[in-house]
XYZ file of C-alpha atoms in Angstrom:
655
model
C 97.366 95.441 91.545
C 96.499 91.769 91.696
C 99.712 89.866 92.226
C 100.765 87.365 89.595
C 101.015 84.848 92.406
C 97.212 84.791 92.562
C 96.855 83.617 88.977
C 94.076 81.099 88.441
C 94.041 78.219 86.015
C 90.583 77.010 85.147
C 88.696 74.700 82.874
C 85.195 74.438 81.519
C 83.123 71.588 82.883
C 79.383 71.262 82.392
C 79.287 74.921 81.416
C 80.775 76.118 84.718
C 84.153 77.595 85.502
C 86.097 75.675 88.123
C 89.353 76.384 89.862
C 91.830 73.481 89.919
C 94.329 73.059 92.717
C 97.318 74.221 90.674
C 98.242 77.809 89.822
C 100.129 79.314 86.934
C 101.921 82.647 87.072
C 101.643 84.979 84.110
C 103.233 88.379 83.519
C 102.071 91.076 85.974
C 100.875 93.181 83.051
C 98.051 90.691 82.539
C 95.196 92.003 84.652
C 93.118 88.857 85.120
C 95.194 85.732 84.705
C 94.072 82.564 83.027
C 95.413 79.430 81.414
C 97.220 79.725 78.076
C 94.965 79.850 75.062
C 96.313 76.473 74.058
C 94.439 75.013 77.001
C 91.280 75.478 74.983
C 92.592 73.825 71.849
C 90.750 70.665 70.923
C 87.546 71.745 72.637
C 85.970 72.741 69.370
C 88.488 72.651 66.517
C 85.973 73.913 64.004
C 85.195 77.094 65.915
C 86.553 80.295 64.410
C 89.642 81.628 66.129
C 87.990 84.979 66.895
C 85.100 83.336 68.723
C 87.376 81.232 70.892
C 89.599 84.221 71.605
C 86.564 86.152 72.784
C 85.514 83.263 75.044
C 89.041 82.969 76.362
C 89.106 86.637 77.360
C 85.719 86.251 79.040
C 87.052 83.325 81.027
C 89.975 85.489 82.161
C 87.501 87.861 83.730
C 85.257 85.125 85.087
C 88.164 83.283 86.659
C 88.929 86.344 88.711
C 85.401 87.553 89.310
C 83.296 84.436 89.738
C 85.451 81.736 91.355
C 84.200 81.277 94.903
C 86.241 81.131 98.064
C 85.103 79.710 101.349
C 83.194 81.777 103.851
C 85.637 80.590 106.507
C 88.545 82.090 104.612
C 86.763 85.391 104.145
C 85.272 86.020 107.534
C 87.508 84.435 110.144
C 89.471 81.479 111.446
C 93.181 81.097 111.903
C 95.500 81.578 108.966
C 99.114 82.425 108.348
C 99.920 86.134 108.425
C 100.540 87.804 105.046
C 103.976 87.742 103.477
C 105.697 90.982 104.351
C 109.040 92.624 103.805
C 110.341 94.478 106.817
C 112.561 97.570 106.792
C 115.393 95.627 108.396
C 115.898 91.867 108.119
C 116.864 91.798 111.785
C 113.427 93.204 112.651
C 111.618 90.044 111.555
C 109.334 88.979 114.424
C 108.888 85.411 115.734
C 107.475 82.860 113.311
C 103.820 81.757 113.345
C 104.864 78.452 114.929
C 106.720 80.219 117.734
C 103.818 82.574 118.286
C 101.315 79.720 118.412
C 103.508 77.942 120.953
C 103.546 81.136 123.026
C 99.749 81.326 122.794
C 99.388 77.755 124.082
C 101.607 78.644 127.027
C 99.503 81.694 127.942
C 96.217 79.828 127.494
C 97.330 77.010 129.770
C 98.323 79.449 132.489
C 95.074 81.420 132.193
C 93.092 78.204 132.611
C 95.199 76.969 135.489
C 96.586 74.036 133.511
C 100.159 72.807 133.316
C 101.819 74.957 130.653
C 104.392 73.805 128.090
C 107.851 75.321 128.193
C 107.677 78.986 127.161
C 109.479 79.733 123.894
C 112.131 82.421 123.986
C 111.461 85.663 122.107
C 112.770 89.244 122.334
C 109.544 90.727 123.652
C 105.898 89.910 124.326
C 102.657 91.696 125.129
C 99.697 89.772 126.574
C 96.177 91.194 126.829
C 93.328 89.267 128.464
C 89.657 90.112 127.884
C 86.453 88.697 129.319
C 83.093 89.696 127.843
C 84.938 92.244 125.763
C 86.465 94.012 128.760
C 90.201 94.057 129.471
C 90.945 92.125 132.653
C 94.711 91.763 132.384
C 97.670 93.285 130.543
C 101.370 92.665 130.651
C 104.440 93.195 128.492
C 108.133 92.529 128.676
C 111.249 93.133 126.590
C 113.315 90.679 128.617
C 114.707 88.519 125.826
C 115.270 85.479 128.035
C 112.013 85.392 129.953
C 109.724 87.869 128.229
C 106.797 85.480 127.726
C 106.693 84.285 131.323
C 107.178 87.815 132.661
C 104.434 89.346 130.507
C 102.055 86.511 131.430
C 102.820 86.934 135.137
C 101.931 90.630 134.979
C 98.710 90.015 133.037
C 97.604 87.244 135.398
C 98.342 89.364 138.457
C 96.054 92.093 137.124
C 93.396 89.526 136.217
C 93.480 88.096 139.750
C 92.674 91.571 141.084
C 89.678 91.866 138.781
C 88.596 88.219 139.090
C 89.919 87.198 142.528
C 90.585 83.522 143.338
C 87.796 81.890 145.378
C 88.175 80.773 149.000
C 86.665 77.311 148.614
C 87.138 74.531 146.081
C 83.628 74.711 144.622
C 83.753 78.437 143.868
C 87.293 78.110 142.553
C 86.124 75.425 140.129
C 83.381 77.779 138.936
C 85.993 80.506 138.529
C 88.278 78.224 136.548
C 85.427 77.365 134.192
C 84.673 81.061 133.701
C 88.304 81.683 132.811
C 87.845 79.507 129.738
C 85.884 82.483 128.381
C 88.925 84.744 128.623
C 90.115 85.815 125.156
C 93.844 86.169 124.624
C 95.710 88.665 122.475
C 99.413 87.938 122.134
C 101.987 90.082 120.345
C 105.355 88.412 119.876
C 108.013 91.016 119.173
C 111.100 90.785 117.040
C 114.426 92.330 118.052
C 114.358 95.986 119.078
C 116.010 98.119 116.392
C 117.584 101.468 117.428
C 116.065 104.548 115.827
C 117.653 107.994 115.765
C 115.118 110.781 116.212
C 115.648 114.526 116.101
C 112.013 115.288 116.919
C 109.149 113.093 118.052
C 107.320 113.813 114.804
C 110.157 112.136 112.897
C 108.778 108.834 114.192
C 105.525 109.307 112.274
C 107.508 109.531 109.037
C 109.637 106.482 109.783
C 107.181 104.008 111.319
C 103.871 102.429 110.333
C 101.103 103.157 112.872
C 99.606 100.009 114.335
C 102.289 97.764 112.843
C 105.380 98.659 114.812
C 105.839 98.883 118.526
C 108.061 101.542 120.076
C 110.157 101.712 123.187
C 113.043 103.216 125.094
C 115.978 101.341 126.585
C 118.418 102.778 129.113
C 120.609 101.817 132.025
C 117.701 102.673 134.317
C 115.285 100.279 132.637
C 113.058 100.269 129.612
C 109.532 101.065 128.560
C 107.557 100.019 125.509
C 104.155 100.396 123.873
C 103.101 97.545 121.597
C 101.078 98.039 118.383
C 97.883 96.644 119.911
C 97.969 99.225 122.694
C 98.663 101.971 120.155
C 95.610 100.906 118.144
C 93.427 100.711 121.242
C 94.571 104.146 122.460
C 94.489 105.657 118.947
C 97.958 107.172 119.284
C 100.658 107.755 116.693
C 104.263 106.511 116.954
C 105.379 110.020 117.951
C 102.823 110.181 120.772
C 103.801 106.664 121.857
C 107.477 107.641 122.123
C 106.527 110.733 124.134
C 104.451 108.552 126.457
C 107.386 106.170 126.920
C 109.622 109.098 127.901
C 107.071 110.313 130.437
C 106.651 106.829 131.925
C 110.338 105.966 132.131
C 111.505 109.350 133.418
C 108.515 110.035 135.633
C 108.453 113.578 134.244
C 105.562 114.314 131.867
C 106.971 117.773 131.097
C 110.059 116.141 129.626
C 108.033 114.772 126.721
C 106.586 118.001 125.334
C 106.636 117.851 121.550
C 107.825 121.008 119.847
C 109.454 122.492 122.961
C 113.155 123.268 122.696
C 115.190 121.046 124.967
C 112.326 118.563 125.312
C 112.355 117.054 121.847
C 113.315 113.435 121.271
C 116.914 114.141 120.305
C 117.456 116.388 123.331
C 115.959 113.842 125.737
C 117.973 110.965 124.264
C 121.211 112.912 124.728
C 120.432 114.140 128.233
C 119.015 110.877 129.607
C 121.138 108.455 127.568
C 117.977 106.932 126.160
C 117.926 104.724 123.080
C 114.755 104.894 121.040
C 113.827 101.539 119.501
C 111.110 100.047 117.333
C 110.067 96.471 116.622
C 107.630 94.448 114.539
C 105.301 91.840 116.023
C 103.479 88.676 115.064
C 99.983 89.152 116.460
C 97.675 86.285 117.394
C 94.289 86.966 118.998
C 90.862 85.576 119.857
C 87.526 87.352 119.793
C 86.223 84.970 122.483
C 87.836 82.417 124.759
C 86.611 79.389 122.807
C 87.574 80.828 119.393
C 90.442 79.557 117.296
C 93.025 82.377 117.388
C 93.685 84.310 114.189
C 96.913 85.841 112.966
C 96.395 89.562 112.548
C 98.119 92.280 110.588
C 97.755 95.757 112.044
C 95.081 94.369 114.335
C 92.859 92.748 111.715
C 92.902 89.839 109.316
C 94.863 90.435 106.119
C 92.568 90.301 103.089
C 94.050 88.365 100.189
C 93.412 89.527 96.598
C 92.156 85.995 95.869
C 89.159 86.673 98.124
C 87.829 89.437 95.882
C 85.364 87.276 93.970
C 81.841 88.152 92.923
C 80.300 85.894 95.575
C 82.353 87.516 98.315
C 81.738 91.019 96.968
C 77.989 90.426 97.101
C 78.217 89.064 100.644
C 80.330 92.026 101.683
C 77.906 94.522 100.125
C 74.979 92.881 101.929
C 76.777 93.113 105.262
C 77.765 96.746 104.668
C 74.171 97.609 103.800
C 72.813 95.721 106.798
C 75.220 97.489 109.142
C 74.453 100.932 107.734
C 70.683 100.344 107.782
C 70.926 99.188 111.398
C 72.477 102.553 112.258
C 69.291 104.339 111.191
C 66.732 104.964 113.914
C 63.741 107.330 113.885
C 65.047 109.054 110.786
C 68.476 109.730 112.270
C 71.859 108.251 111.408
C 73.976 107.135 114.354
C 77.274 109.041 114.689
C 80.828 107.752 114.558
C 81.326 104.708 116.771
C 84.505 104.054 118.735
C 84.525 100.264 118.644
C 87.194 99.885 121.329
C 85.501 102.099 123.905
C 81.906 101.343 122.844
C 81.149 105.063 122.574
C 79.234 107.040 119.942
C 80.007 110.687 119.281
C 80.411 113.427 116.723
C 83.987 114.220 117.765
C 84.356 116.811 115.019
C 82.188 119.793 115.885
C 82.021 120.622 112.183
C 80.252 117.382 111.254
C 77.014 118.120 109.402
C 74.476 115.503 110.383
C 72.214 116.227 107.398
C 75.076 115.760 104.944
C 75.979 112.377 106.428
C 72.340 111.288 106.430
C 71.929 112.259 102.767
C 75.047 110.328 101.749
C 73.902 107.260 103.712
C 70.468 107.511 102.075
C 72.118 107.619 98.653
C 74.243 104.547 99.388
C 71.321 102.548 100.789
C 68.993 103.537 97.946
C 71.615 102.591 95.372
C 72.121 99.197 97.018
C 68.331 98.695 96.989
C 68.265 99.678 93.305
C 70.825 97.014 92.493
C 69.460 94.236 94.715
C 65.842 95.020 95.554
C 66.692 94.954 99.269
C 63.657 96.187 101.163
C 65.402 97.019 104.421
C 67.910 99.246 102.613
C 65.227 101.177 100.698
C 63.174 101.594 103.867
C 66.172 102.974 105.786
C 66.974 105.335 102.911
C 63.389 106.594 102.844
C 63.453 107.092 106.613
C 66.570 109.273 106.393
C 65.192 111.254 103.460
C 61.900 111.788 105.258
C 63.691 113.646 108.041
C 65.640 115.856 105.618
C 62.641 116.608 103.404
C 60.601 117.800 106.379
C 62.399 121.129 105.919
C 64.531 120.976 102.750
C 64.847 124.757 102.683
C 66.931 124.566 105.872
C 69.750 123.126 103.773
C 70.197 126.517 102.091
C 71.434 127.943 105.404
C 74.386 125.557 105.549
C 77.834 126.395 104.247
C 77.760 123.373 101.943
C 74.160 123.884 100.859
C 74.713 122.898 97.226
C 76.378 119.595 98.067
C 73.788 118.642 100.659
C 70.854 119.542 98.447
C 72.432 117.702 95.512
C 73.146 114.570 97.555
C 69.590 114.549 98.878
C 68.219 115.018 95.353
C 70.429 112.202 94.016
C 69.298 109.932 96.869
C 65.636 110.717 96.201
C 66.064 110.022 92.482
C 67.842 106.757 93.222
C 65.095 105.717 95.630
C 62.595 106.110 92.773
C 64.584 103.521 90.857
C 64.820 101.252 93.905
C 61.297 101.530 95.288
C 58.890 103.780 93.432
C 56.233 103.305 96.101
C 58.400 104.696 98.897
C 59.506 107.584 96.685
C 55.914 108.436 95.729
C 54.997 108.361 99.413
C 57.800 110.813 100.212
C 56.702 113.122 97.394
C 53.156 113.052 98.717
C 54.209 113.824 102.297
C 56.617 116.571 101.257
C 55.118 118.323 98.215
C 57.497 120.721 96.509
C 60.563 119.259 98.228
C 62.237 118.263 94.972
C 61.689 121.718 93.491
C 63.259 123.244 96.596
C 66.328 121.046 96.258
C 66.676 121.909 92.569
C 66.342 125.612 93.293
C 69.112 125.476 95.931
C 71.437 124.039 93.302
C 70.362 126.422 90.556
C 70.715 129.512 92.779
C 74.450 128.695 92.886
C 74.605 128.997 89.097
C 74.524 131.927 86.649
C 72.990 131.930 83.210
C 76.234 132.869 81.466
C 79.079 131.159 83.283
C 77.702 128.187 85.162
C 78.762 128.064 88.795
C 79.097 131.077 91.049
C 82.030 131.303 93.412
C 81.542 129.327 96.595
C 80.620 125.707 95.886
C 83.601 123.346 96.003
C 84.514 120.894 93.278
C 82.755 117.959 94.997
C 79.566 120.007 95.405
C 79.622 121.018 91.755
C 80.130 117.446 90.593
C 77.291 116.147 92.756
C 75.116 119.060 91.644
C 75.649 118.256 87.973
C 74.779 114.587 88.541
C 71.683 115.349 90.608
C 70.366 117.769 87.979
C 71.014 115.205 85.249
C 69.066 112.575 87.192
C 65.942 114.776 87.259
C 66.543 115.834 83.636
C 66.880 119.479 84.555
C 67.924 121.679 81.594
C 70.725 123.205 83.681
C 72.499 119.852 84.038
C 74.616 120.270 80.895
C 75.727 123.788 81.826
C 76.586 122.602 85.339
C 78.665 119.744 83.962
C 80.494 121.847 81.350
C 81.261 124.562 83.874
C 82.646 122.031 86.337
C 84.972 120.563 83.732
C 86.041 124.067 82.763
C 86.639 125.370 86.276
C 88.302 122.270 87.734
C 91.178 121.415 85.380
C 94.050 119.059 86.081
C 94.364 117.672 89.583
C 91.338 119.639 90.826
C 89.091 117.589 88.561
C 89.326 114.619 90.911
C 87.511 116.646 93.542
C 84.369 116.578 91.399
C 84.582 112.852 90.782
C 82.962 110.388 90.557
C 79.768 112.449 90.430
C 80.883 114.465 87.416
C 81.652 111.280 85.480
C 78.215 109.895 86.364
C 76.636 113.096 85.041
C 78.713 112.955 81.859
C 77.747 109.317 81.238
C 74.086 110.424 81.026
C 74.863 112.738 78.102
C 74.382 111.626 74.477
C 77.998 112.449 73.686
C 81.184 112.613 75.720
C 83.414 115.505 74.637
C 85.121 115.256 78.055
C 86.183 111.631 77.498
C 89.910 112.375 76.888
C 90.194 114.340 80.131
C 88.479 111.634 82.167
C 90.630 108.930 80.638
C 93.749 110.916 81.528
C 92.456 111.299 85.081
C 91.837 107.555 85.325
C 95.382 106.847 84.113
C 96.706 109.179 86.793
C 94.690 107.389 89.467
C 95.888 103.959 88.382
C 99.481 105.183 88.483
C 98.837 106.463 92.009
C 97.549 103.072 93.146
C 99.803 101.445 95.731
C 101.388 98.141 94.746
C 103.339 95.500 96.644
C 106.759 96.874 97.546
C 105.529 100.466 97.736
C 103.658 100.182 101.029
C 102.619 97.875 103.833
C 100.848 94.765 102.547
C 97.435 95.770 103.857
C 97.618 99.095 102.000
C 98.057 97.520 98.556
C 95.346 98.674 96.146
C 94.684 102.007 97.854
C 94.809 105.092 95.674
C 96.932 107.884 97.107
C 95.789 111.349 96.107
C 99.016 112.735 97.553
C 102.468 111.205 97.925
C 103.618 113.845 100.401
C 105.886 112.597 103.155
C 103.954 111.091 106.034
C 100.675 110.793 104.119
C 99.061 107.373 104.281
C 95.915 106.051 102.530
C 92.485 106.428 104.127
C 88.836 105.721 103.296
C 88.992 108.564 100.754
C 90.345 105.930 98.370
C 86.690 104.889 97.923
C 86.183 107.950 95.726
C 88.758 106.576 93.294
C 87.057 103.173 93.385
C 83.764 104.809 92.427
C 85.397 106.550 89.486
C 87.123 103.377 88.301
C 83.800 101.527 88.494
C 81.898 104.237 86.656
C 84.414 104.380 83.832
C 84.616 100.594 83.510
C 80.840 100.448 83.119
C 80.874 103.072 80.337
C 81.861 101.613 76.902
C 82.646 105.102 75.617
C 85.351 105.456 78.259
C 86.738 101.905 78.354
C 87.499 100.083 75.136
C 87.310 96.293 75.011
C 91.107 95.977 75.029
C 91.249 98.056 78.230
C 88.740 96.011 80.211
C 91.148 93.516 81.768
C 93.668 96.075 83.083
C 90.840 98.236 84.424
C 89.218 95.241 86.141
C 92.553 94.571 87.819
C 92.817 98.135 89.112
C 89.209 98.137 90.316
C 89.461 94.810 92.146
C 92.710 95.890 93.816
C 91.060 99.085 95.067
C 88.163 97.034 96.432
C 90.622 94.810 98.307
C 91.870 97.841 100.213
C 88.336 98.951 101.108
C 87.567 95.428 102.294
C 90.637 95.692 104.537
C 89.099 98.793 106.124
C 85.839 96.967 106.855
C 85.276 95.711 110.396
C 84.867 91.932 110.459
C 85.086 89.221 113.091
C 88.879 89.417 113.222
C 88.588 92.783 114.995
C 86.463 91.193 117.718
C 89.485 91.183 120.029
C 89.296 94.999 120.181
C 85.630 95.599 120.938
C 83.156 94.724 123.694
C 80.268 94.924 121.202
C 81.207 93.180 117.967
C 77.571 92.897 116.863
C 77.298 96.680 116.808
C 80.740 97.268 115.323
C 80.684 94.615 112.606
C 80.732 95.754 108.993
C 81.189 99.403 109.614
C 84.156 100.915 107.800
C 87.160 102.457 109.519
C 88.531 105.845 108.429
C 92.027 104.351 108.290
C 93.708 101.029 108.993
C 95.142 102.237 112.293
C 91.838 103.621 113.667
C 89.376 101.558 115.678
C 86.314 103.566 114.712
C 83.325 103.005 112.480
C 82.747 106.057 110.303
C 79.235 106.533 108.826
C 80.712 108.567 105.959
C 83.312 105.910 105.132
C 80.668 103.184 105.437
C 78.259 104.928 103.059
C 80.860 105.690 100.401
C 82.284 102.164 100.602
C 78.827 100.614 100.194
C 78.229 102.830 97.186
C 81.628 101.830 95.751
C 80.975 98.089 96.134
C 77.486 98.355 94.648
C 78.701 100.320 91.642
C 81.690 98.004 91.216
C 79.441 94.959 91.013
C 77.414 96.753 88.326
C 80.603 97.580 86.426
C 82.050 94.084 86.657
C 78.819 92.584 85.375
C 78.782 95.066 82.495
C 82.387 94.220 81.648
C 81.619 90.501 81.661
C 78.608 91.049 79.400
C 80.670 93.039 76.929
C 83.335 90.371 76.732
C 80.730 87.651 76.312
C 79.278 89.336 73.255
C 80.421 87.781 69.953
C 83.032 89.842 68.088
C 81.852 92.111 65.343
C 82.305 90.485 61.923
C 85.211 91.739 59.859
C 84.206 93.696 56.735
C 84.151 91.580 53.584
C 87.082 92.221 51.256
C 86.140 94.103 48.132
């Protein structure tokens, strides 16, 4: 939810909404905060109260949706880290001022300048990169001299990779080149003991990418900081096992799930103390950049940044990134941004399914904006699939793939009729083939046959509705019938999109109940880490954390907000709040300049979407669904604003 601390007070001037420097907090139940209604008194005393109330509500929405924030604040630059509550007050890491002082110390030493006195802190990790490649790493948990010790280790490694020169001229050239070295510094708070029975217990207790782990003993200590865990893509449990192997020198001692080798057994036998700690992270993408405070490796996205201007910029960057991943009719696979490697790690990944979803997202963005590059990329992907659409019937998820392709083709007609007509001409009968694949999975009497999953059925119903196929209604009704309760979410948002195309909505009560359930499942401040706020959790099982799948909930919230039959006027403000909060989480997943410290190729990585906050990968599936969610959300927010701007219906005259 949008915190009451981000309330905006505004005034009308020359017909434009402006944001004054002061803020006013209103009750959290108010979705989009604004100044008291009294603030508008005296503007037009003769105006009817109902008219001014309507304008006041509109301004509430506009204040949240249309007030601009600076590009600097959205896309980079140093800032204070987000407010956060830690599990233990003693675990609070060094302050931003202390961390900045530590950064200045490291920078001076890297550049061969006279450093200031190093501040004292419980632990430090220093990582040095040049041209995106790691050239030096060091860490220390020595409370008295951790900063100097970690810097010494990192510089020693850097000197091996970039050796000092033998003459003064070459050494001066080397010193100038070292100004390009980017610094990542993690300043750790006190190490807090943690009792573990098994290694897997750590994954339930700690936040991946936020907390470092370590082992202390009489024989020494070993630690892995959050930045290294992100870079290596390892969980807290795996990090603890690695620490045991490093400190003991016995890799077999850290075998998870083996009796006598579990965390509790090792701690007792070796007299090890497992610890964890939080960090304040400050990093540069390049040596001449101003360092940014990071939260779980990236910049924390404030709810106040979720304005219409920023949403449009974000959507454009998502679309540009996804379109750039299309080449010769193929969609590039998952991209590991830390290692600069592309691969389909999951052998079960269906390339055609991903391409169809990306085509749908790009075509929908082109429909909304007229973007030529997006429609061209969508057509290129569809052209490859439509070369042999019948091949989709051989896949296990044939219905879903055919339906997604059909929906993408229909959307492309709305975005660029010329490209769609060209595809139809090159691939005659392709649409009929796609429709037949969907209809073969249906029976005349009962709707869907056994086999297609809920998501496939929902997409199938929507795709059939888009081409005005007579079977669309039966497909929709059968999906509602066969996917009751919690299973219904599996067919969303596609089923809701199909239903919205019907002249009546007998399923409205069920969809409204589902939306209420989703909003209740949305994470709020105090329930999760700050960067997870706004995510929708489909399961609250122990150890489950939010992922890119939250975009499906965002799509449903957007679709229902845009449909007057599903969202009454009095519900608009709370639903806008829920939608904007869910978008904030998806924006947090998006790769921006703040993640430049992790990747040697930021230009390639930028504006992909990560599967989860602790993964340094760009997922084409997550990117496509997020682009679709942002595009549809902008449509919904505009529709909501238009509805609120409409004059109220006149009250019936008394008889």
